[in-house]
mmCIF file with all atom_site columns, C-alpha atoms in Angstrom:
data_model
loop_
_atom_site.group_PDB
_atom_site.id
_atom_site.type_symbol
_atom_site.label_atom_id
_atom_site.label_alt_id
_atom_site.label_comp_id
_atom_site.label_asym_id
_atom_site.label_entity_id
_atom_site.label_seq_id
_atom_site.pdbx_PDB_ins_code
_atom_site.Cartn_x
_atom_site.Cartn_y
_atom_site.Cartn_z
_atom_site.occupancy
_atom_site.B_iso_or_equiv
_atom_site.pdbx_formal_charge
_atom_site.auth_seq_id
_atom_site.auth_comp_id
_atom_site.auth_asym_id
_atom_site.auth_atom_id
_atom_site.pdbx_PDB_model_num
ATOM 1   C CA . MET A 1 1   ? -10.218 -5.085  -12.681 1.00 0.00 ? 1141 MET A CA 1
ATOM 2   C CA . GLU A 1 2   ? -9.263  -4.927  -16.361 1.00 0.00 ? 1142 GLU A CA 1
ATOM 3   C CA . HIS A 1 3   ? -6.998  -2.498  -16.109 1.00 0.00 ? 1143 HIS A CA 1
ATOM 4   C CA . GLN A 1 4   ? -5.669  -2.832  -12.649 1.00 0.00 ? 1144 GLN A CA 1
ATOM 5   C CA . ARG A 1 5   ? -3.063  -0.630  -11.217 1.00 0.00 ? 1145 ARG A CA 1
ATOM 6   C CA . PHE A 1 6   ? -1.663  -0.208  -7.993  1.00 0.00 ? 1146 PHE A CA 1
ATOM 7   C CA . ILE A 1 7   ? 1.284   1.346   -6.127  1.00 0.00 ? 1147 ILE A CA 1
ATOM 8   C CA . MET A 1 8   ? 4.729   -0.504  -6.832  1.00 0.00 ? 1148 MET A CA 1
ATOM 9   C CA . ILE A 1 9   ? 7.630   0.776   -4.250  1.00 0.00 ? 1149 ILE A CA 1
ATOM 10  C CA . ASN A 1 10  ? 10.948  1.734   -4.975  1.00 0.00 ? 1150 ASN A CA 1
ATOM 11  C CA . PRO A 1 11  ? 12.728  1.349   -1.430  1.00 0.00 ? 1151 PRO A CA 1
ATOM 12  C CA . ASP A 1 12  ? 15.883  2.080   -2.485  1.00 0.00 ? 1152 ASP A CA 1
ATOM 13  C CA . LYS A 1 13  ? 14.673  5.354   -2.781  1.00 0.00 ? 1153 LYS A CA 1
ATOM 14  C CA . CYS A 1 14  ? 12.765  5.865   0.247   1.00 0.00 ? 1154 CYS A CA 1
ATOM 15  C CA . THR A 1 15  ? 13.903  7.905   2.653   1.00 0.00 ? 1155 THR A CA 1
ATOM 16  C CA . GLY A 1 16  ? 12.406  7.021   5.287   1.00 0.00 ? 1156 GLY A CA 1
ATOM 17  C CA . CYS A 1 17  ? 10.516  10.451  5.959   1.00 0.00 ? 1157 CYS A CA 1
ATOM 18  C CA . ARG A 1 18  ? 6.775   9.923   6.378   1.00 0.00 ? 1158 ARG A CA 1
ATOM 19  C CA . THR A 1 19  ? 5.447   12.379  3.716   1.00 0.00 ? 1159 THR A CA 1
ATOM 20  C CA . CYS A 1 20  ? 3.313   9.106   2.372   1.00 0.00 ? 1160 CYS A CA 1
ATOM 21  C CA . GLU A 1 21  ? 2.066   8.368   6.366   1.00 0.00 ? 1161 GLU A CA 1
ATOM 22  C CA . MET A 1 22  ? 0.763   11.953  6.282   1.00 0.00 ? 1162 MET A CA 1
ATOM 23  C CA . ALA A 1 23  ? -0.751  12.372  2.883   1.00 0.00 ? 1163 ALA A CA 1
ATOM 24  C CA . CYS A 1 24  ? -2.837  9.538   2.903   1.00 0.00 ? 1164 CYS A CA 1
ATOM 25  C CA . SER A 1 25  ? -3.960  10.338  6.909   1.00 0.00 ? 1165 SER A CA 1
ATOM 26  C CA . LEU A 1 26  ? -5.080  13.629  5.431   1.00 0.00 ? 1166 LEU A CA 1
ATOM 27  C CA . TYR A 1 27  ? -6.908  12.442  2.682   1.00 0.00 ? 1167 TYR A CA 1
ATOM 28  C CA . ASN A 1 28  ? -9.106  10.054  4.708   1.00 0.00 ? 1168 ASN A CA 1
ATOM 29  C CA . GLU A 1 29  ? -9.857  10.678  8.090   1.00 0.00 ? 1169 GLU A CA 1
ATOM 30  C CA . LYS A 1 30  ? -8.152  14.533  7.566   1.00 0.00 ? 1170 LYS A CA 1
ATOM 31  C CA . GLU A 1 31  ? -6.192  14.384  10.303  1.00 0.00 ? 1171 GLU A CA 1
ATOM 32  C CA . CYS A 1 32  ? -2.352  14.233  9.863   1.00 0.00 ? 1172 CYS A CA 1
ATOM 33  C CA . SER A 1 33  ? -1.817  10.562  12.483  1.00 0.00 ? 1173 SER A CA 1
ATOM 34  C CA . PRO A 1 34  ? 0.921   7.593   10.673  1.00 0.00 ? 1174 PRO A CA 1
ATOM 35  C CA . SER A 1 35  ? -1.458  5.134   12.747  1.00 0.00 ? 1175 SER A CA 1
ATOM 36  C CA . LEU A 1 36  ? -4.176  6.724   10.827  1.00 0.00 ? 1176 LEU A CA 1
ATOM 37  C CA . SER A 1 37  ? -2.345  5.862   8.083   1.00 0.00 ? 1177 SER A CA 1
ATOM 38  C CA . ARG A 1 38  ? -3.293  3.474   4.609   1.00 0.00 ? 1178 ARG A CA 1
ATOM 39  C CA . ILE A 1 39  ? 0.849   3.530   4.098   1.00 0.00 ? 1179 ILE A CA 1
ATOM 40  C CA . ARG A 1 40  ? 3.565   2.468   7.087   1.00 0.00 ? 1180 ARG A CA 1
ATOM 41  C CA . VAL A 1 41  ? 6.954   3.000   6.673   1.00 0.00 ? 1181 VAL A CA 1
ATOM 42  C CA . VAL A 1 42  ? 8.844   0.401   8.055   1.00 0.00 ? 1182 VAL A CA 1
ATOM 43  C CA . ARG A 1 43  ? 11.870  1.480   9.312   1.00 0.00 ? 1183 ARG A CA 1
ATOM 44  C CA . ASN A 1 44  ? 15.404  -0.445  10.480  1.00 0.00 ? 1184 ASN A CA 1
ATOM 45  C CA . GLU A 1 45  ? 16.723  1.188   13.071  1.00 0.00 ? 1185 GLU A CA 1
ATOM 46  C CA . ALA A 1 46  ? 20.243  -1.458  12.206  1.00 0.00 ? 1186 ALA A CA 1
ATOM 47  C CA . ILE A 1 47  ? 20.861  -0.475  8.886   1.00 0.00 ? 1187 ILE A CA 1
ATOM 48  C CA . GLY A 1 48  ? 19.285  2.552   8.350   1.00 0.00 ? 1188 GLY A CA 1
ATOM 49  C CA . ASP A 1 49  ? 16.929  1.301   6.291   1.00 0.00 ? 1189 ASP A CA 1
ATOM 50  C CA . SER A 1 50  ? 12.774  3.180   5.523   1.00 0.00 ? 1190 SER A CA 1
ATOM 51  C CA . PHE A 1 51  ? 10.329  0.299   2.885   1.00 0.00 ? 1191 PHE A CA 1
ATOM 52  C CA . PRO A 1 52  ? 6.781   1.636   2.953   1.00 0.00 ? 1192 PRO A CA 1
ATOM 53  C CA . VAL A 1 53  ? 4.046   -1.493  3.059   1.00 0.00 ? 1193 VAL A CA 1
ATOM 54  C CA . GLY A 1 54  ? 0.594   -0.806  2.179   1.00 0.00 ? 1194 GLY A CA 1
ATOM 55  C CA . CYS A 1 55  ? -1.516  -3.681  0.997   1.00 0.00 ? 1195 CYS A CA 1
ATOM 56  C CA . ALA A 1 56  ? -0.738  -5.685  -1.379  1.00 0.00 ? 1196 ALA A CA 1
ATOM 57  C CA . LEU A 1 57  ? -4.578  -6.317  -3.304  1.00 0.00 ? 1197 LEU A CA 1
ATOM 58  C CA . CYS A 1 58  ? -4.104  -9.911  -3.224  1.00 0.00 ? 1198 CYS A CA 1
ATOM 59  C CA . SER A 1 59  ? -5.944  -11.628 -5.375  1.00 0.00 ? 1199 SER A CA 1
ATOM 60  C CA . LYS A 1 60  ? -8.227  -14.014 -2.859  1.00 0.00 ? 1200 LYS A CA 1
ATOM 61  C CA . PRO A 1 61  ? -7.668  -11.567 -0.331  1.00 0.00 ? 1201 PRO A CA 1
ATOM 62  C CA . VAL A 1 62  ? -7.670  -13.258 3.057   1.00 0.00 ? 1202 VAL A CA 1
ATOM 63  C CA . CYS A 1 63  ? -8.752  -10.000 4.988   1.00 0.00 ? 1203 CYS A CA 1
ATOM 64  C CA . VAL A 1 64  ? -11.670 -9.890  3.121   1.00 0.00 ? 1204 VAL A CA 1
ATOM 65  C CA . GLU A 1 65  ? -12.176 -14.307 3.280   1.00 0.00 ? 1205 GLU A CA 1
ATOM 66  C CA . VAL A 1 66  ? -11.633 -13.774 7.325   1.00 0.00 ? 1206 VAL A CA 1
ATOM 67  C CA . CYS A 1 67  ? -14.645 -10.991 7.787   1.00 0.00 ? 1207 CYS A CA 1
ATOM 68  C CA . PRO A 1 68  ? -16.917 -12.539 10.268  1.00 0.00 ? 1208 PRO A CA 1
ATOM 69  C CA . THR A 1 69  ? -19.605 -9.732  9.300   1.00 0.00 ? 1209 THR A CA 1
ATOM 70  C CA . GLY A 1 70  ? -18.976 -9.218  5.219   1.00 0.00 ? 1210 GLY A CA 1
ATOM 71  C CA . ALA A 1 71  ? -18.049 -5.345  6.241   1.00 0.00 ? 1211 ALA A CA 1
ATOM 72  C CA . ASN A 1 72  ? -13.854 -6.260  4.015   1.00 0.00 ? 1212 ASN A CA 1
ATOM 73  C CA . SER A 1 73  ? -14.499 -6.879  0.141   1.00 0.00 ? 1213 SER A CA 1
ATOM 74  C CA . ILE A 1 74  ? -13.168 -5.496  -2.450  1.00 0.00 ? 1214 ILE A CA 1
ATOM 75  C CA . ASP A 1 75  ? -14.373 -3.017  -5.606  1.00 0.00 ? 1215 ASP A CA 1
ATOM 76  C CA . PRO A 1 76  ? -14.933 -4.972  -8.768  1.00 0.00 ? 1216 PRO A CA 1
ATOM 77  C CA . VAL A 1 77  ? -14.318 -2.446  -10.941 1.00 0.00 ? 1217 VAL A CA 1
ATOM 78  C CA . MET A 1 78  ? -10.854 -0.958  -8.790  1.00 0.00 ? 1218 MET A CA 1
ATOM 79  C CA . GLY A 1 79  ? -9.206  -3.824  -7.171  1.00 0.00 ? 1219 GLY A CA 1
ATOM 80  C CA . THR A 1 80  ? -9.016  -1.863  -4.068  1.00 0.00 ? 1220 THR A CA 1
ATOM 81  C CA . GLY A 1 81  ? -10.092 -2.198  -0.812  1.00 0.00 ? 1221 GLY A CA 1
ATOM 82  C CA . ILE A 1 82  ? -13.596 -1.444  0.973   1.00 0.00 ? 1222 ILE A CA 1
ATOM 83  C CA . ILE A 1 83  ? -14.535 -1.343  4.520   1.00 0.00 ? 1223 ILE A CA 1
ATOM 84  C CA . ASN A 1 84  ? -18.142 -1.025  5.147   1.00 0.00 ? 1224 ASN A CA 1
ATOM 85  C CA . GLU A 1 85  ? -18.253 0.597   8.970   1.00 0.00 ? 1225 GLU A CA 1
ATOM 86  C CA . GLU A 1 86  ? -21.776 0.883   8.968   1.00 0.00 ? 1226 GLU A CA 1
ATOM 87  C CA . ILE A 1 87  ? -21.257 -3.584  9.861   1.00 0.00 ? 1227 ILE A CA 1
ATOM 88  C CA . CYS A 1 88  ? -17.684 -3.373  11.211  1.00 0.00 ? 1228 CYS A CA 1
ATOM 89  C CA . VAL A 1 89  ? -17.739 -4.423  14.160  1.00 0.00 ? 1229 VAL A CA 1
ATOM 90  C CA . GLY A 1 90  ? -13.420 -4.072  14.549  1.00 0.00 ? 1230 GLY A CA 1
ATOM 91  C CA . CYS A 1 91  ? -13.167 -7.770  15.712  1.00 0.00 ? 1231 CYS A CA 1
ATOM 92  C CA . LYS A 1 92  ? -9.805  -6.874  13.341  1.00 0.00 ? 1232 LYS A CA 1
ATOM 93  C CA . ALA A 1 93  ? -10.043 -10.332 12.174  1.00 0.00 ? 1233 ALA A CA 1
ATOM 94  C CA . CYS A 1 94  ? -8.478  -8.880  9.156   1.00 0.00 ? 1234 CYS A CA 1
ATOM 95  C CA . VAL A 1 95  ? -4.894  -6.594  10.695  1.00 0.00 ? 1235 VAL A CA 1
ATOM 96  C CA . ARG A 1 96  ? -4.792  -9.722  12.608  1.00 0.00 ? 1236 ARG A CA 1
ATOM 97  C CA . ALA A 1 97  ? -5.197  -12.069 9.447   1.00 0.00 ? 1237 ALA A CA 1
ATOM 98  C CA . CYS A 1 98  ? -3.306  -9.763  6.647   1.00 0.00 ? 1238 CYS A CA 1
ATOM 99  C CA . PRO A 1 99  ? 0.025   -11.413 5.600   1.00 0.00 ? 1239 PRO A CA 1
ATOM 100 C CA . PHE A 1 100 ? 1.738   -7.480  5.208   1.00 0.00 ? 1240 PHE A CA 1
ATOM 101 C CA . GLY A 1 101 ? 0.096   -5.764  8.098   1.00 0.00 ? 1241 GLY A CA 1
ATOM 102 C CA . ALA A 1 102 ? -2.044  -3.749  5.482   1.00 0.00 ? 1242 ALA A CA 1
ATOM 103 C CA . ALA A 1 103 ? -5.157  -3.767  6.874   1.00 0.00 ? 1243 ALA A CA 1
ATOM 104 C CA . GLY A 1 104 ? -5.811  -1.119  10.106  1.00 0.00 ? 1244 GLY A CA 1
ATOM 105 C CA . ILE A 1 105 ? -7.956  -0.407  12.848  1.00 0.00 ? 1245 ILE A CA 1
ATOM 106 C CA . SER A 1 106 ? -9.179  2.983   13.683  1.00 0.00 ? 1246 SER A CA 1
ATOM 107 C CA . TYR A 1 107 ? -8.679  4.809   17.232  1.00 0.00 ? 1247 TYR A CA 1
ATOM 108 C CA . ARG A 1 108 ? -11.253 6.867   16.482  1.00 0.00 ? 1248 ARG A CA 1
ATOM 109 C CA . THR A 1 109 ? -13.717 4.372   15.328  1.00 0.00 ? 1249 THR A CA 1
ATOM 110 C CA . GLY A 1 110 ? -12.737 1.458   16.528  1.00 0.00 ? 1250 GLY A CA 1
ATOM 111 C CA . LYS A 1 111 ? -13.824 0.153   13.051  1.00 0.00 ? 1251 LYS A CA 1
ATOM 112 C CA . ALA A 1 112 ? -11.396 -1.461  10.054  1.00 0.00 ? 1252 ALA A CA 1
ATOM 113 C CA . PHE A 1 113 ? -9.088  -0.116  7.691   1.00 0.00 ? 1253 PHE A CA 1
ATOM 114 C CA . LYS A 1 114 ? -7.429  -0.549  4.247   1.00 0.00 ? 1254 LYS A CA 1
ATOM 115 C CA . CYS A 1 115 ? -6.607  1.670   1.441   1.00 0.00 ? 1255 CYS A CA 1
ATOM 116 C CA . ASN A 1 116 ? -8.377  1.962   -1.249  1.00 0.00 ? 1256 ASN A CA 1
ATOM 117 C CA . LEU A 1 117 ? -6.084  4.525   -3.064  1.00 0.00 ? 1257 LEU A CA 1
ATOM 118 C CA . CYS A 1 118 ? -7.626  7.799   -2.202  1.00 0.00 ? 1258 CYS A CA 1
ATOM 119 C CA . ASN A 1 119 ? -9.891  6.510   -5.865  1.00 0.00 ? 1259 ASN A CA 1
ATOM 120 C CA . GLY A 1 120 ? -7.870  6.115   -7.968  1.00 0.00 ? 1260 GLY A CA 1
ATOM 121 C CA . ASP A 1 121 ? -6.043  9.338   -7.177  1.00 0.00 ? 1261 ASP A CA 1
ATOM 122 C CA . PRO A 1 122 ? -3.266  7.878   -5.034  1.00 0.00 ? 1262 PRO A CA 1
ATOM 123 C CA . GLN A 1 123 ? -1.743  10.694  -1.932  1.00 0.00 ? 1263 GLN A CA 1
ATOM 124 C CA . CYS A 1 124 ? 0.769   9.151   -0.750  1.00 0.00 ? 1264 CYS A CA 1
ATOM 125 C CA . VAL A 1 125 ? 2.404   9.265   -4.629  1.00 0.00 ? 1265 VAL A CA 1
ATOM 126 C CA . LYS A 1 126 ? 1.085   12.335  -5.431  1.00 0.00 ? 1266 LYS A CA 1
ATOM 127 C CA . HIS A 1 127 ? 3.043   13.310  -2.264  1.00 0.00 ? 1267 HIS A CA 1
ATOM 128 C CA . CYS A 1 128 ? 5.712   11.708  -2.353  1.00 0.00 ? 1268 CYS A CA 1
ATOM 129 C CA . PRO A 1 129 ? 9.061   13.758  -2.138  1.00 0.00 ? 1269 PRO A CA 1
ATOM 130 C CA . SER A 1 130 ? 11.858  11.486  -3.062  1.00 0.00 ? 1270 SER A CA 1
ATOM 131 C CA . ASN A 1 131 ? 9.148   9.065   -6.165  1.00 0.00 ? 1271 ASN A CA 1
ATOM 132 C CA . CYS A 1 132 ? 10.171  6.114   -3.897  1.00 0.00 ? 1272 CYS A CA 1
ATOM 133 C CA . LEU A 1 133 ? 5.895   5.615   -4.977  1.00 0.00 ? 1273 LEU A CA 1
ATOM 134 C CA . GLU A 1 134 ? 4.355   4.735   -7.956  1.00 0.00 ? 1274 GLU A CA 1
ATOM 135 C CA . TYR A 1 135 ? 1.184   3.494   -8.897  1.00 0.00 ? 1275 TYR A CA 1
ATOM 136 C CA . ALA A 1 136 ? 1.505   2.474   -12.258 1.00 0.00 ? 1276 ALA A CA 1
ATOM 137 C CA . PRO A 1 137 ? -0.613  0.063   -14.052 1.00 0.00 ? 1277 PRO A CA 1
ATOM 138 C CA . VAL A 1 138 ? 0.269   -3.969  -13.124 1.00 0.00 ? 1278 VAL A CA 1
ATOM 139 C CA . GLU A 1 139 ? 1.355   -5.689  -16.728 1.00 0.00 ? 1279 GLU A CA 1
ATOM 140 C CA . LEU A 1 140 ? 4.019   -2.470  -16.049 1.00 0.00 ? 1280 LEU A CA 1
ATOM 141 C CA . THR A 1 141 ? 4.998   -3.042  -12.607 1.00 0.00 ? 1281 THR A CA 1
ATOM 142 C CA . VAL A 1 142 ? 6.123   -6.228  -13.487 1.00 0.00 ? 1282 VAL A CA 1
ATOM 143 C CA . ARG A 1 143 ? 7.972   -5.401  -16.357 1.00 0.00 ? 1283 ARG A CA 1
ATOM 144 C CA . HIS A 1 144 ? 10.039  -2.630  -13.679 1.00 0.00 ? 1284 HIS A CA 1
ATOM 145 C CA . ARG A 1 145 ? 10.911  -5.651  -11.895 1.00 0.00 ? 1285 ARG A CA 1
ATOM 146 C CA . ARG A 1 146 ? 12.195  -7.849  -14.306 1.00 0.00 ? 1286 ARG A CA 1
ATOM 147 C CA . ARG A 1 147 ? 14.101  -4.359  -15.662 1.00 0.00 ? 1287 ARG A CA 1
ATOM 148 C CA . ALA A 1 148 ? 15.746  -3.943  -12.638 1.00 0.00 ? 1288 ALA A CA 1
ATOM 149 C CA . LEU A 1 149 ? 15.980  -8.153  -11.616 1.00 0.00 ? 1289 LEU A CA 1
ATOM 150 C CA . ALA A 1 150 ? 18.667  -8.394  -14.760 1.00 0.00 ? 1290 ALA A CA 1
ATOM 151 C CA . ASP A 1 151 ? 20.159  -5.363  -14.098 1.00 0.00 ? 1291 ASP A CA 1
ATOM 152 C CA . ASP A 1 152 ? 21.297  -6.600  -11.070 1.00 0.00 ? 1292 ASP A CA 1
ATOM 153 C CA . VAL A 1 153 ? 22.310  -9.458  -12.300 1.00 0.00 ? 1293 VAL A CA 1
ATOM 154 C CA . ILE A 1 154 ? 24.318  -7.926  -14.656 1.00 0.00 ? 1294 ILE A CA 1
ATOM 155 C CA . SER A 1 155 ? 25.695  -6.087  -12.797 1.00 0.00 ? 1295 SER A CA 1
ATOM 156 C CA . LYS A 1 156 ? 27.049  -8.659  -11.078 1.00 0.00 ? 1296 LYS A CA 1
ATOM 157 C CA . LEU A 1 157 ? 28.153  -10.005 -13.938 1.00 0.00 ? 1297 LEU A CA 1
ATOM 158 C CA . LYS A 1 158 ? 30.922  -7.831  -14.453 1.00 0.00 ? 1298 LYS A CA 1
ATOM 159 C CA . GLY A 1 159 ? 32.379  -7.354  -11.476 1.00 0.00 ? 1299 GLY A CA 1
ATOM 160 C CA . GLU A 1 160 ? 30.199  -4.059  -10.642 1.00 0.00 ? 1300 GLU A CA 1
ATOM 161 C CA . GLY A 1 161 ? 27.920  -4.995  -8.218  1.00 0.00 ? 1301 GLY A CA 1
#
């Protein structure tokens, strides 16, 4: 995982359109269904904000640790999640353990699923109309976060924020 990439989310750009969910489920399950999507848009109706939530690609994933059959693992090259449906028993241990709510259970198969980054071409990123999602190297996303934080602090110091 020398140049690991992951999906960076910029919630300020999310319009809540859920195109990411449709693109994900269509690519992975051949069906447009938010419940089969590996990325979910969480909407806060009270303030009108939406926020996409997906697999954080944890370095020590609890979803893998709690799997009683070993069906849940991490691809050593891509660093993405793998569910071996042949041995998954659908116990939902990974769903309960994920602190981000990123794992799911297919209503069609009864087996677990989680983000696999669409084999290196995440469809959610590709089809996001507001560019809220970015597929980038970890180093770049960290740099973007630092820049955004610095810009926010500078703005507040100048009395603009």
